[in-house]
């Protein structure tokens, strides 16, 4: 991973044991770049045992010992030792030699006492090292010069095999790299466009990305719905008290900043408790829905907000609206309620449902907080009820800061 971070290029890892597949593996790691910075990684693992096929390409003569070591000096392919293990390390003399150069030759003793000559070369891309070793006996024959030339050629052929492995790796890396753009699009929440891929595993990853996007879109929709539900009154479909409180704070701050008037209507259904007692709560719920639908139809500006404040009380926030405009809208609501003519057998005001309304308009000098505005509108609503209900009481605020 560090190599990929530094070079910003695909890389092959050293050999490791995969506990799920229970095999020794090597992985191709491809960087995902965003603004020329490594933002994430895509990787694909392959069975390290398959690397022995690369050695078969060399068709080395009998008696030649060919080995490949990863960047950590672990044996990952060998013409003699076929069992992979993290315990199989490169000879110490080879590791010492690699500290001083990427290629060369050296004479060493095997565990059985036999002396061998070894030539080695390390890949600059991945840090893997290929070695070819032959015994002294072979080099001291009359054909030693020929054998040495063949030995050098074998290293070149083996490196060609490593290049072939690199080419195979690119065959894996290129389809994975083609998935980088879709992966970034997924992270940005943009539509996915999966390119045509020629690698089964990459196709599977592409399908997984598309499935992931579908799942994320579904989750996003569910979150949006949950957020909407948390801010909406379930009975009337208007905004609820939580959203009202947030909106009045926001609009009050905007009014203080911009100097535009802010109006608020507080509305209450007259004798609603008597309505429920006489006709029952289902009829009361139906009445609230009808009143909510009417308010929602009349309050049509996108900047305005109508909410069920609690019980039978409603609040309507009107940014950048003077007293005349707010009172006119309140009158339209009153006329609409009277037109609905919802029967109210227990009202002392009229045979149908009526509403009382308090309308307040404030400017940046009239109130210290949004709560002041609500208190003023509530006070006017209370005054409308004291004066006989089914009416509108409206005024401009002229309180001094801190007065409620």
PDB file of N, CA, C and O in Angstrom, residues 140-215:
ATOM      1  N   UNK A 140      32.274 -26.395 -14.419  1.00  0.00           N
ATOM      2  CA  UNK A 140      33.661 -26.805 -14.663  1.00  0.00           C
ATOM      3  C   UNK A 140      33.798 -27.786 -15.820  1.00  0.00           C
ATOM      4  O   UNK A 140      34.881 -28.273 -16.093  1.00  0.00           O
ATOM      5  N   UNK A 141      32.718 -28.107 -16.492  1.00  0.00           N
ATOM      6  CA  UNK A 141      32.798 -28.943 -17.687  1.00  0.00           C
ATOM      7  C   UNK A 141      33.326 -28.117 -18.845  1.00  0.00           C
ATOM      8  O   UNK A 141      33.414 -26.881 -18.772  1.00  0.00           O
ATOM      9  N   UNK A 142      33.611 -28.809 -19.940  1.00  0.00           N
ATOM     10  CA  UNK A 142      34.176 -28.112 -21.110  1.00  0.00           C
ATOM     11  C   UNK A 142      33.159 -27.164 -21.732  1.00  0.00           C
ATOM     12  O   UNK A 142      33.524 -26.313 -22.553  1.00  0.00           O
ATOM     13  N   UNK A 143      31.890 -27.284 -21.309  1.00  0.00           N
ATOM     14  CA  UNK A 143      30.878 -26.398 -21.884  1.00  0.00           C
ATOM     15  C   UNK A 143      30.517 -25.256 -20.943  1.00  0.00           C
ATOM     16  O   UNK A 143      29.476 -24.635 -21.064  1.00  0.00           O
ATOM     17  N   UNK A 144      31.412 -24.994 -19.962  1.00  0.00           N
ATOM     18  CA  UNK A 144      31.017 -24.036 -18.945  1.00  0.00           C
ATOM     19  C   UNK A 144      30.705 -22.659 -19.523  1.00  0.00           C
ATOM     20  O   UNK A 144      29.818 -21.950 -19.061  1.00  0.00           O
ATOM     21  N   UNK A 145      31.472 -22.257 -20.550  1.00  0.00           N
ATOM     22  CA  UNK A 145      31.206 -20.942 -21.152  1.00  0.00           C
ATOM     23  C   UNK A 145      29.816 -20.903 -21.794  1.00  0.00           C
ATOM     24  O   UNK A 145      29.071 -19.934 -21.657  1.00  0.00           O
ATOM     25  N   UNK A 146      29.514 -21.998 -22.507  1.00  0.00           N
ATOM     26  CA  UNK A 146      28.196 -22.049 -23.143  1.00  0.00           C
ATOM     27  C   UNK A 146      27.086 -22.016 -22.096  1.00  0.00           C
ATOM     28  O   UNK A 146      26.082 -21.326 -22.236  1.00  0.00           O
ATOM     29  N   UNK A 147      27.321 -22.808 -21.026  1.00  0.00           N
ATOM     30  CA  UNK A 147      26.316 -22.866 -19.976  1.00  0.00           C
ATOM     31  C   UNK A 147      26.134 -21.496 -19.318  1.00  0.00           C
ATOM     32  O   UNK A 147      25.025 -21.088 -18.957  1.00  0.00           O
ATOM     33  N   UNK A 148      27.244 -20.803 -19.141  1.00  0.00           N
ATOM     34  CA  UNK A 148      27.137 -19.492 -18.503  1.00  0.00           C
ATOM     35  C   UNK A 148      26.342 -18.521 -19.372  1.00  0.00           C
ATOM     36  O   UNK A 148      25.529 -17.753 -18.882  1.00  0.00           O
ATOM     37  N   UNK A 149      26.577 -18.601 -20.688  1.00  0.00           N
ATOM     38  CA  UNK A 149      25.794 -17.779 -21.597  1.00  0.00           C
ATOM     39  C   UNK A 149      24.315 -18.171 -21.532  1.00  0.00           C
ATOM     40  O   UNK A 149      23.424 -17.323 -21.529  1.00  0.00           O
ATOM     41  N   UNK A 150      24.094 -19.499 -21.467  1.00  0.00           N
ATOM     42  CA  UNK A 150      22.707 -19.947 -21.353  1.00  0.00           C
ATOM     43  C   UNK A 150      22.097 -19.505 -20.023  1.00  0.00           C
ATOM     44  O   UNK A 150      20.919 -19.177 -19.947  1.00  0.00           O
ATOM     45  N   UNK A 151      22.938 -19.520 -18.988  1.00  0.00           N
ATOM     46  CA  UNK A 151      22.465 -19.101 -17.679  1.00  0.00           C
ATOM     47  C   UNK A 151      22.011 -17.649 -17.723  1.00  0.00           C
ATOM     48  O   UNK A 151      20.935 -17.286 -17.225  1.00  0.00           O
ATOM     49  N   UNK A 152      22.834 -16.813 -18.357  1.00  0.00           N
ATOM     50  CA  UNK A 152      22.466 -15.406 -18.488  1.00  0.00           C
ATOM     51  C   UNK A 152      21.207 -15.256 -19.322  1.00  0.00           C
ATOM     52  O   UNK A 152      20.303 -14.471 -19.006  1.00  0.00           O
ATOM     53  N   UNK A 153      21.139 -16.047 -20.391  1.00  0.00           N
ATOM     54  CA  UNK A 153      19.940 -16.007 -21.230  1.00  0.00           C
ATOM     55  C   UNK A 153      18.710 -16.468 -20.468  1.00  0.00           C
ATOM     56  O   UNK A 153      17.604 -15.958 -20.679  1.00  0.00           O
ATOM     57  N   UNK A 154      18.914 -17.453 -19.587  1.00  0.00           N
ATOM     58  CA  UNK A 154      17.780 -17.960 -18.809  1.00  0.00           C
ATOM     59  C   UNK A 154      17.234 -16.883 -17.897  1.00  0.00           C
ATOM     60  O   UNK A 154      16.010 -16.769 -17.712  1.00  0.00           O
ATOM     61  N   UNK A 155      18.138 -16.095 -17.279  1.00  0.00           N
ATOM     62  CA  UNK A 155      17.671 -15.003 -16.437  1.00  0.00           C
ATOM     63  C   UNK A 155      16.865 -14.016 -17.268  1.00  0.00           C
ATOM     64  O   UNK A 155      15.797 -13.549 -16.854  1.00  0.00           O
ATOM     65  N   UNK A 156      17.363 -13.725 -18.472  1.00  0.00           N
ATOM     66  CA  UNK A 156      16.611 -12.824 -19.351  1.00  0.00           C
ATOM     67  C   UNK A 156      15.256 -13.397 -19.704  1.00  0.00           C
ATOM     68  O   UNK A 156      14.251 -12.686 -19.751  1.00  0.00           O
ATOM     69  N   UNK A 157      15.248 -14.741 -19.986  1.00  0.00           N
ATOM     70  CA  UNK A 157      13.981 -15.382 -20.308  1.00  0.00           C
ATOM     71  C   UNK A 157      13.040 -15.357 -19.120  1.00  0.00           C
ATOM     72  O   UNK A 157      11.821 -15.153 -19.259  1.00  0.00           O
ATOM     73  N   UNK A 158      13.622 -15.562 -17.921  1.00  0.00           N
ATOM     74  CA  UNK A 158      12.804 -15.537 -16.719  1.00  0.00           C
ATOM     75  C   UNK A 158      12.231 -14.137 -16.494  1.00  0.00           C
ATOM     76  O   UNK A 158      11.064 -13.969 -16.118  1.00  0.00           O
ATOM     77  N   UNK A 159      13.055 -13.121 -16.728  1.00  0.00           N
ATOM     78  CA  UNK A 159      12.566 -11.761 -16.613  1.00  0.00           C
ATOM     79  C   UNK A 159      11.477 -11.490 -17.644  1.00  0.00           C
ATOM     80  O   UNK A 159      10.516 -10.762 -17.383  1.00  0.00           O
ATOM     81  N   UNK A 160      11.635 -12.115 -18.834  1.00  0.00           N
ATOM     82  CA  UNK A 160      10.561 -11.999 -19.821  1.00  0.00           C
ATOM     83  C   UNK A 160       9.282 -12.606 -19.266  1.00  0.00           C
ATOM     84  O   UNK A 160       8.175 -12.107 -19.489  1.00  0.00           O
ATOM     85  N   UNK A 161       9.461 -13.718 -18.538  1.00  0.00           N
ATOM     86  CA  UNK A 161       8.297 -14.326 -17.894  1.00  0.00           C
ATOM     87  C   UNK A 161       7.672 -13.391 -16.877  1.00  0.00           C
ATOM     88  O   UNK A 161       6.449 -13.295 -16.764  1.00  0.00           O
ATOM     89  N   UNK A 162       8.561 -12.695 -16.108  1.00  0.00           N
ATOM     90  CA  UNK A 162       8.040 -11.731 -15.149  1.00  0.00           C
ATOM     91  C   UNK A 162       7.312 -10.590 -15.856  1.00  0.00           C
ATOM     92  O   UNK A 162       6.292 -10.089 -15.375  1.00  0.00           O
ATOM     93  N   UNK A 163       7.852 -10.195 -17.025  1.00  0.00           N
ATOM     94  CA  UNK A 163       7.148  -9.183 -17.806  1.00  0.00           C
ATOM     95  C   UNK A 163       5.793  -9.700 -18.257  1.00  0.00           C
ATOM     96  O   UNK A 163       4.803  -8.957 -18.303  1.00  0.00           O
ATOM     97  N   UNK A 164       5.774 -11.003 -18.614  1.00  0.00           N
ATOM     98  CA  UNK A 164       4.501 -11.607 -18.976  1.00  0.00           C
ATOM     99  C   UNK A 164       3.541 -11.565 -17.789  1.00  0.00           C
ATOM    100  O   UNK A 164       2.348 -11.271 -17.933  1.00  0.00           O
ATOM    101  N   UNK A 165       4.083 -11.854 -16.599  1.00  0.00           N
ATOM    102  CA  UNK A 165       3.247 -11.783 -15.399  1.00  0.00           C
ATOM    103  C   UNK A 165       2.740 -10.358 -15.194  1.00  0.00           C
ATOM    104  O   UNK A 165       1.591 -10.142 -14.794  1.00  0.00           O
ATOM    105  N   UNK A 166       3.648  -9.377 -15.489  1.00  0.00           N
ATOM    106  CA  UNK A 166       3.234  -7.988 -15.386  1.00  0.00           C
ATOM    107  C   UNK A 166       2.117  -7.683 -16.373  1.00  0.00           C
ATOM    108  O   UNK A 166       1.142  -7.006 -16.063  1.00  0.00           O
ATOM    109  N   UNK A 167       2.266  -8.225 -17.601  1.00  0.00           N
ATOM    110  CA  UNK A 167       1.232  -8.029 -18.621  1.00  0.00           C
ATOM    111  C   UNK A 167      -0.091  -8.639 -18.176  1.00  0.00           C
ATOM    112  O   UNK A 167      -1.154  -8.054 -18.348  1.00  0.00           O
ATOM    113  N   UNK A 168       0.018  -9.847 -17.578  1.00  0.00           N
ATOM    114  CA  UNK A 168      -1.191 -10.475 -17.048  1.00  0.00           C
ATOM    115  C   UNK A 168      -1.783  -9.603 -15.946  1.00  0.00           C
ATOM    116  O   UNK A 168      -2.990  -9.410 -15.852  1.00  0.00           O
ATOM    117  N   UNK A 169      -0.865  -9.070 -15.106  1.00  0.00           N
ATOM    118  CA  UNK A 169      -1.325  -8.188 -14.039  1.00  0.00           C
ATOM    119  C   UNK A 169      -2.034  -6.962 -14.591  1.00  0.00           C
ATOM    120  O   UNK A 169      -3.044  -6.524 -14.061  1.00  0.00           O
ATOM    121  N   UNK A 170      -1.503  -6.403 -15.681  1.00  0.00           N
ATOM    122  CA  UNK A 170      -2.162  -5.249 -16.302  1.00  0.00           C
ATOM    123  C   UNK A 170      -3.513  -5.643 -16.859  1.00  0.00           C
ATOM    124  O   UNK A 170      -4.454  -4.851 -16.876  1.00  0.00           O
ATOM    125  N   UNK A 171      -3.594  -6.902 -17.337  1.00  0.00           N
ATOM    126  CA  UNK A 171      -4.886  -7.399 -17.802  1.00  0.00           C
ATOM    127  C   UNK A 171      -5.904  -7.402 -16.684  1.00  0.00           C
ATOM    128  O   UNK A 171      -7.112  -7.297 -16.916  1.00  0.00           O
ATOM    129  N   UNK A 172      -5.414  -7.541 -15.452  1.00  0.00           N
ATOM    130  CA  UNK A 172      -6.297  -7.447 -14.286  1.00  0.00           C
ATOM    131  C   UNK A 172      -6.457  -5.992 -13.870  1.00  0.00           C
ATOM    132  O   UNK A 172      -7.552  -5.531 -13.556  1.00  0.00           O
ATOM    133  N   UNK A 173      -5.325  -5.254 -13.895  1.00  0.00           N
ATOM    134  CA  UNK A 173      -5.349  -3.878 -13.390  1.00  0.00           C
ATOM    135  C   UNK A 173      -6.185  -2.954 -14.262  1.00  0.00           C
ATOM    136  O   UNK A 173      -6.909  -2.093 -13.750  1.00  0.00           O
ATOM    137  N   UNK A 174      -6.103  -3.115 -15.594  1.00  0.00           N
ATOM    138  CA  UNK A 174      -6.828  -2.206 -16.481  1.00  0.00           C
ATOM    139  C   UNK A 174      -8.336  -2.259 -16.278  1.00  0.00           C
ATOM    140  O   UNK A 174      -8.988  -1.216 -16.165  1.00  0.00           O
ATOM    141  N   UNK A 175      -8.945  -3.477 -16.213  1.00  0.00           N
ATOM    142  CA  UNK A 175     -10.389  -3.491 -15.912  1.00  0.00           C
ATOM    143  C   UNK A 175     -10.709  -2.903 -14.550  1.00  0.00           C
ATOM    144  O   UNK A 175     -11.731  -2.232 -14.381  1.00  0.00           O
ATOM    145  N   UNK A 176      -9.817  -3.174 -13.564  1.00  0.00           N
ATOM    146  CA  UNK A 176     -10.065  -2.589 -12.245  1.00  0.00           C
ATOM    147  C   UNK A 176      -9.963  -1.072 -12.321  1.00  0.00           C
ATOM    148  O   UNK A 176     -10.766  -0.341 -11.755  1.00  0.00           O
ATOM    149  N   UNK A 177      -8.920  -0.586 -13.055  1.00  0.00           N
ATOM    150  CA  UNK A 177      -8.754   0.859 -13.198  1.00  0.00           C
ATOM    151  C   UNK A 177      -9.970   1.478 -13.880  1.00  0.00           C
ATOM    152  O   UNK A 177     -10.365   2.607 -13.562  1.00  0.00           O
ATOM    153  N   UNK A 178     -10.586   0.720 -14.813  1.00  0.00           N
ATOM    154  CA  UNK A 178     -11.771   1.224 -15.497  1.00  0.00           C
ATOM    155  C   UNK A 178     -12.937   1.414 -14.546  1.00  0.00           C
ATOM    156  O   UNK A 178     -13.882   2.144 -14.844  1.00  0.00           O
ATOM    157  N   UNK A 179     -12.861   0.750 -13.381  1.00  0.00           N
ATOM    158  CA  UNK A 179     -13.930   0.874 -12.393  1.00  0.00           C
ATOM    159  C   UNK A 179     -13.695   2.036 -11.425  1.00  0.00           C
ATOM    160  O   UNK A 179     -14.533   2.304 -10.574  1.00  0.00           O
ATOM    161  N   UNK A 180     -12.539   2.716 -11.577  1.00  0.00           N
ATOM    162  CA  UNK A 180     -12.231   3.820 -10.658  1.00  0.00           C
ATOM    163  C   UNK A 180     -13.246   4.950 -10.809  1.00  0.00           C
ATOM    164  O   UNK A 180     -13.797   5.449  -9.831  1.00  0.00           O
ATOM    165  N   UNK A 181     -13.516   5.357 -12.079  1.00  0.00           N
ATOM    166  CA  UNK A 181     -14.465   6.449 -12.304  1.00  0.00           C
ATOM    167  C   UNK A 181     -15.851   6.123 -11.773  1.00  0.00           C
ATOM    168  O   UNK A 181     -16.463   6.949 -11.088  1.00  0.00           O
ATOM    169  N   UNK A 182     -16.399   4.913 -12.044  1.00  0.00           N
ATOM    170  CA  UNK A 182     -17.691   4.583 -11.433  1.00  0.00           C
ATOM    171  C   UNK A 182     -17.648   4.592  -9.910  1.00  0.00           C
ATOM    172  O   UNK A 182     -18.614   5.001  -9.261  1.00  0.00           O
ATOM    173  N   UNK A 183     -16.511   4.136  -9.327  1.00  0.00           N
ATOM    174  CA  UNK A 183     -16.405   4.115  -7.865  1.00  0.00           C
ATOM    175  C   UNK A 183     -16.443   5.540  -7.310  1.00  0.00           C
ATOM    176  O   UNK A 183     -17.105   5.818  -6.308  1.00  0.00           O
ATOM    177  N   UNK A 184     -15.743   6.471  -7.979  1.00  0.00           N
ATOM    178  CA  UNK A 184     -15.764   7.865  -7.540  1.00  0.00           C
ATOM    179  C   UNK A 184     -17.152   8.476  -7.726  1.00  0.00           C
ATOM    180  O   UNK A 184     -17.622   9.243  -6.883  1.00  0.00           O
ATOM    181  N   UNK A 185     -17.812   8.130  -8.851  1.00  0.00           N
ATOM    182  CA  UNK A 185     -19.169   8.632  -9.081  1.00  0.00           C
ATOM    183  C   UNK A 185     -20.112   8.149  -7.992  1.00  0.00           C
ATOM    184  O   UNK A 185     -20.978   8.888  -7.526  1.00  0.00           O
ATOM    185  N   UNK A 186     -19.922   6.892  -7.574  1.00  0.00           N
ATOM    186  CA  UNK A 186     -20.744   6.350  -6.491  1.00  0.00           C
ATOM    187  C   UNK A 186     -20.532   7.154  -5.214  1.00  0.00           C
ATOM    188  O   UNK A 186     -21.484   7.484  -4.500  1.00  0.00           O
ATOM    189  N   UNK A 187     -19.258   7.492  -4.917  1.00  0.00           N
ATOM    190  CA  UNK A 187     -18.966   8.271  -3.713  1.00  0.00           C
ATOM    191  C   UNK A 187     -19.566   9.660  -3.756  1.00  0.00           C
ATOM    192  O   UNK A 187     -19.916  10.225  -2.725  1.00  0.00           O
ATOM    193  N   UNK A 188     -19.706  10.218  -4.992  1.00  0.00           N
ATOM    194  CA  UNK A 188     -20.288  11.565  -5.117  1.00  0.00           C
ATOM    195  C   UNK A 188     -21.806  11.529  -5.247  1.00  0.00           C
ATOM    196  O   UNK A 188     -22.441  12.567  -5.333  1.00  0.00           O
ATOM    197  N   UNK A 189     -22.371  10.326  -5.282  1.00  0.00           N
ATOM    198  CA  UNK A 189     -23.824  10.205  -5.415  1.00  0.00           C
ATOM    199  C   UNK A 189     -24.308  10.463  -6.828  1.00  0.00           C
ATOM    200  O   UNK A 189     -25.474  10.789  -7.037  1.00  0.00           O
ATOM    201  N   UNK A 190     -23.424  10.309  -7.842  1.00  0.00           N
ATOM    202  CA  UNK A 190     -23.796  10.557  -9.224  1.00  0.00           C
ATOM    203  C   UNK A 190     -24.208   9.252  -9.897  1.00  0.00           C
ATOM    204  O   UNK A 190     -23.873   8.160  -9.426  1.00  0.00           O
ATOM    205  N   UNK A 191     -24.938   9.332 -11.044  1.00  0.00           N
ATOM    206  CA  UNK A 191     -25.312   8.106 -11.762  1.00  0.00           C
ATOM    207  C   UNK A 191     -24.061   7.344 -12.215  1.00  0.00           C
ATOM    208  O   UNK A 191     -23.046   7.936 -12.577  1.00  0.00           O
ATOM    209  N   UNK A 192     -24.153   6.014 -12.204  1.00  0.00           N
ATOM    210  CA  UNK A 192     -23.026   5.182 -12.593  1.00  0.00           C
ATOM    211  C   UNK A 192     -23.083   4.856 -14.086  1.00  0.00           C
ATOM    212  O   UNK A 192     -24.151   4.655 -14.654  1.00  0.00           O
ATOM    213  N   UNK A 193     -21.912   4.806 -14.709  1.00  0.00           N
ATOM    214  CA  UNK A 193     -21.775   4.325 -16.075  1.00  0.00           C
ATOM    215  C   UNK A 193     -20.642   3.300 -16.077  1.00  0.00           C
ATOM    216  O   UNK A 193     -19.468   3.641 -15.992  1.00  0.00           O
ATOM    217  N   UNK A 194     -20.995   2.012 -16.132  1.00  0.00           N
ATOM    218  CA  UNK A 194     -20.013   0.938 -16.073  1.00  0.00           C
ATOM    219  C   UNK A 194     -19.499   0.659 -17.476  1.00  0.00           C
ATOM    220  O   UNK A 194     -20.283   0.351 -18.377  1.00  0.00           O
ATOM    221  N   UNK A 195     -18.167   0.780 -17.732  1.00  0.00           N
ATOM    222  CA  UNK A 195     -17.626   0.514 -19.067  1.00  0.00           C
ATOM    223  C   UNK A 195     -17.682  -0.972 -19.394  1.00  0.00           C
ATOM    224  O   UNK A 195     -17.892  -1.818 -18.530  1.00  0.00           O
ATOM    225  N   UNK A 196     -17.481  -1.282 -20.676  1.00  0.00           N
ATOM    226  CA  UNK A 196     -17.421  -2.687 -21.084  1.00  0.00           C
ATOM    227  C   UNK A 196     -16.140  -3.310 -20.537  1.00  0.00           C
ATOM    228  O   UNK A 196     -15.046  -2.767 -20.712  1.00  0.00           O
ATOM    229  N   UNK A 197     -16.249  -4.438 -19.854  1.00  0.00           N
ATOM    230  CA  UNK A 197     -15.119  -5.075 -19.196  1.00  0.00           C
ATOM    231  C   UNK A 197     -14.914  -6.476 -19.758  1.00  0.00           C
ATOM    232  O   UNK A 197     -15.869  -7.146 -20.151  1.00  0.00           O
ATOM    233  N   UNK A 198     -13.639  -6.905 -19.777  1.00  0.00           N
ATOM    234  CA  UNK A 198     -13.341  -8.224 -20.331  1.00  0.00           C
ATOM    235  C   UNK A 198     -12.798  -9.181 -19.281  1.00  0.00           C
ATOM    236  O   UNK A 198     -12.174 -10.176 -19.611  1.00  0.00           O
ATOM    237  N   UNK A 199     -13.022  -8.874 -18.015  1.00  0.00           N
ATOM    238  CA  UNK A 199     -12.537  -9.715 -16.925  1.00  0.00           C
ATOM    239  C   UNK A 199     -13.730 -10.072 -16.040  1.00  0.00           C
ATOM    240  O   UNK A 199     -14.440  -9.194 -15.562  1.00  0.00           O
ATOM    241  N   UNK A 200     -13.929 -11.361 -15.847  1.00  0.00           N
ATOM    242  CA  UNK A 200     -15.111 -11.819 -15.113  1.00  0.00           C
ATOM    243  C   UNK A 200     -15.198 -11.190 -13.736  1.00  0.00           C
ATOM    244  O   UNK A 200     -16.254 -10.714 -13.306  1.00  0.00           O
ATOM    245  N   UNK A 201     -14.053 -11.170 -13.023  1.00  0.00           N
ATOM    246  CA  UNK A 201     -14.056 -10.623 -11.676  1.00  0.00           C
ATOM    247  C   UNK A 201     -14.380  -9.136 -11.681  1.00  0.00           C
ATOM    248  O   UNK A 201     -15.087  -8.629 -10.809  1.00  0.00           O
ATOM    249  N   UNK A 202     -13.846  -8.398 -12.681  1.00  0.00           N
ATOM    250  CA  UNK A 202     -14.113  -6.967 -12.773  1.00  0.00           C
ATOM    251  C   UNK A 202     -15.589  -6.715 -13.096  1.00  0.00           C
ATOM    252  O   UNK A 202     -16.193  -5.764 -12.599  1.00  0.00           O
ATOM    253  N   UNK A 203     -16.164  -7.583 -13.956  1.00  0.00           N
ATOM    254  CA  UNK A 203     -17.590  -7.457 -14.253  1.00  0.00           C
ATOM    255  C   UNK A 203     -18.400  -7.624 -12.980  1.00  0.00           C
ATOM    256  O   UNK A 203     -19.368  -6.892 -12.731  1.00  0.00           O
ATOM    257  N   UNK A 204     -17.984  -8.596 -12.144  1.00  0.00           N
ATOM    258  CA  UNK A 204     -18.679  -8.820 -10.875  1.00  0.00           C
ATOM    259  C   UNK A 204     -18.578  -7.589  -9.982  1.00  0.00           C
ATOM    260  O   UNK A 204     -19.545  -7.203  -9.316  1.00  0.00           O
ATOM    261  N   UNK A 205     -17.379  -6.962  -9.968  1.00  0.00           N
ATOM    262  CA  UNK A 205     -17.210  -5.748  -9.161  1.00  0.00           C
ATOM    263  C   UNK A 205     -18.102  -4.631  -9.695  1.00  0.00           C
ATOM    264  O   UNK A 205     -18.738  -3.894  -8.941  1.00  0.00           O
ATOM    265  N   UNK A 206     -18.152  -4.493 -11.047  1.00  0.00           N
ATOM    266  CA  UNK A 206     -19.015  -3.483 -11.642  1.00  0.00           C
ATOM    267  C   UNK A 206     -20.471  -3.689 -11.271  1.00  0.00           C
ATOM    268  O   UNK A 206     -21.184  -2.742 -10.941  1.00  0.00           O
ATOM    269  N   UNK A 207     -20.907  -4.946 -11.325  1.00  0.00           N
ATOM    270  CA  UNK A 207     -22.288  -5.249 -10.925  1.00  0.00           C
ATOM    271  C   UNK A 207     -22.514  -4.910  -9.460  1.00  0.00           C
ATOM    272  O   UNK A 207     -23.580  -4.420  -9.074  1.00  0.00           O
ATOM    273  N   UNK A 208     -21.484  -5.187  -8.640  1.00  0.00           N
ATOM    274  CA  UNK A 208     -21.603  -4.879  -7.211  1.00  0.00           C
ATOM    275  C   UNK A 208     -21.715  -3.372  -6.993  1.00  0.00           C
ATOM    276  O   UNK A 208     -22.463  -2.909  -6.127  1.00  0.00           O
ATOM    277  N   UNK A 209     -20.971  -2.579  -7.778  1.00  0.00           N
ATOM    278  CA  UNK A 209     -21.063  -1.126  -7.659  1.00  0.00           C
ATOM    279  C   UNK A 209     -22.474  -0.644  -7.997  1.00  0.00           C
ATOM    280  O   UNK A 209     -23.033   0.218  -7.329  1.00  0.00           O
ATOM    281  N   UNK A 210     -23.049  -1.216  -9.075  1.00  0.00           N
ATOM    282  CA  UNK A 210     -24.401  -0.818  -9.450  1.00  0.00           C
ATOM    283  C   UNK A 210     -25.401  -1.210  -8.373  1.00  0.00           C
ATOM    284  O   UNK A 210     -26.314  -0.445  -8.053  1.00  0.00           O
ATOM    285  N   UNK A 211     -25.237  -2.422  -7.826  1.00  0.00           N
ATOM    286  CA  UNK A 211     -26.136  -2.860  -6.751  1.00  0.00           C
ATOM    287  C   UNK A 211     -25.982  -1.963  -5.525  1.00  0.00           C
ATOM    288  O   UNK A 211     -26.965  -1.621  -4.860  1.00  0.00           O
ATOM    289  N   UNK A 212     -24.725  -1.572  -5.250  1.00  0.00           N
ATOM    290  CA  UNK A 212     -24.477  -0.687  -4.108  1.00  0.00           C
ATOM    291  C   UNK A 212     -25.144   0.658  -4.308  1.00  0.00           C
ATOM    292  O   UNK A 212     -25.739   1.215  -3.382  1.00  0.00           O
ATOM    293  N   UNK A 213     -25.064   1.194  -5.553  1.00  0.00           N
ATOM    294  CA  UNK A 213     -25.713   2.478  -5.801  1.00  0.00           C
ATOM    295  C   UNK A 213     -27.229   2.374  -5.604  1.00  0.00           C
ATOM    296  O   UNK A 213     -27.846   3.257  -5.013  1.00  0.00           O
ATOM    297  N   UNK A 214     -27.817   1.278  -6.097  1.00  0.00           N
ATOM    298  CA  UNK A 214     -29.263   1.106  -5.919  1.00  0.00           C
ATOM    299  C   UNK A 214     -29.623   1.064  -4.445  1.00  0.00           C
ATOM    300  O   UNK A 214     -30.606   1.682  -4.007  1.00  0.00           O
ATOM    301  N   UNK A 215     -28.792   0.352  -3.669  1.00  0.00           N
ATOM    302  CA  UNK A 215     -29.051   0.270  -2.232  1.00  0.00           C
ATOM    303  C   UNK A 215     -28.893   1.634  -1.567  1.00  0.00           C
ATOM    304  O   UNK A 215     -29.704   2.019  -0.717  1.00  0.00           O
TER     305      UNK A 215
END
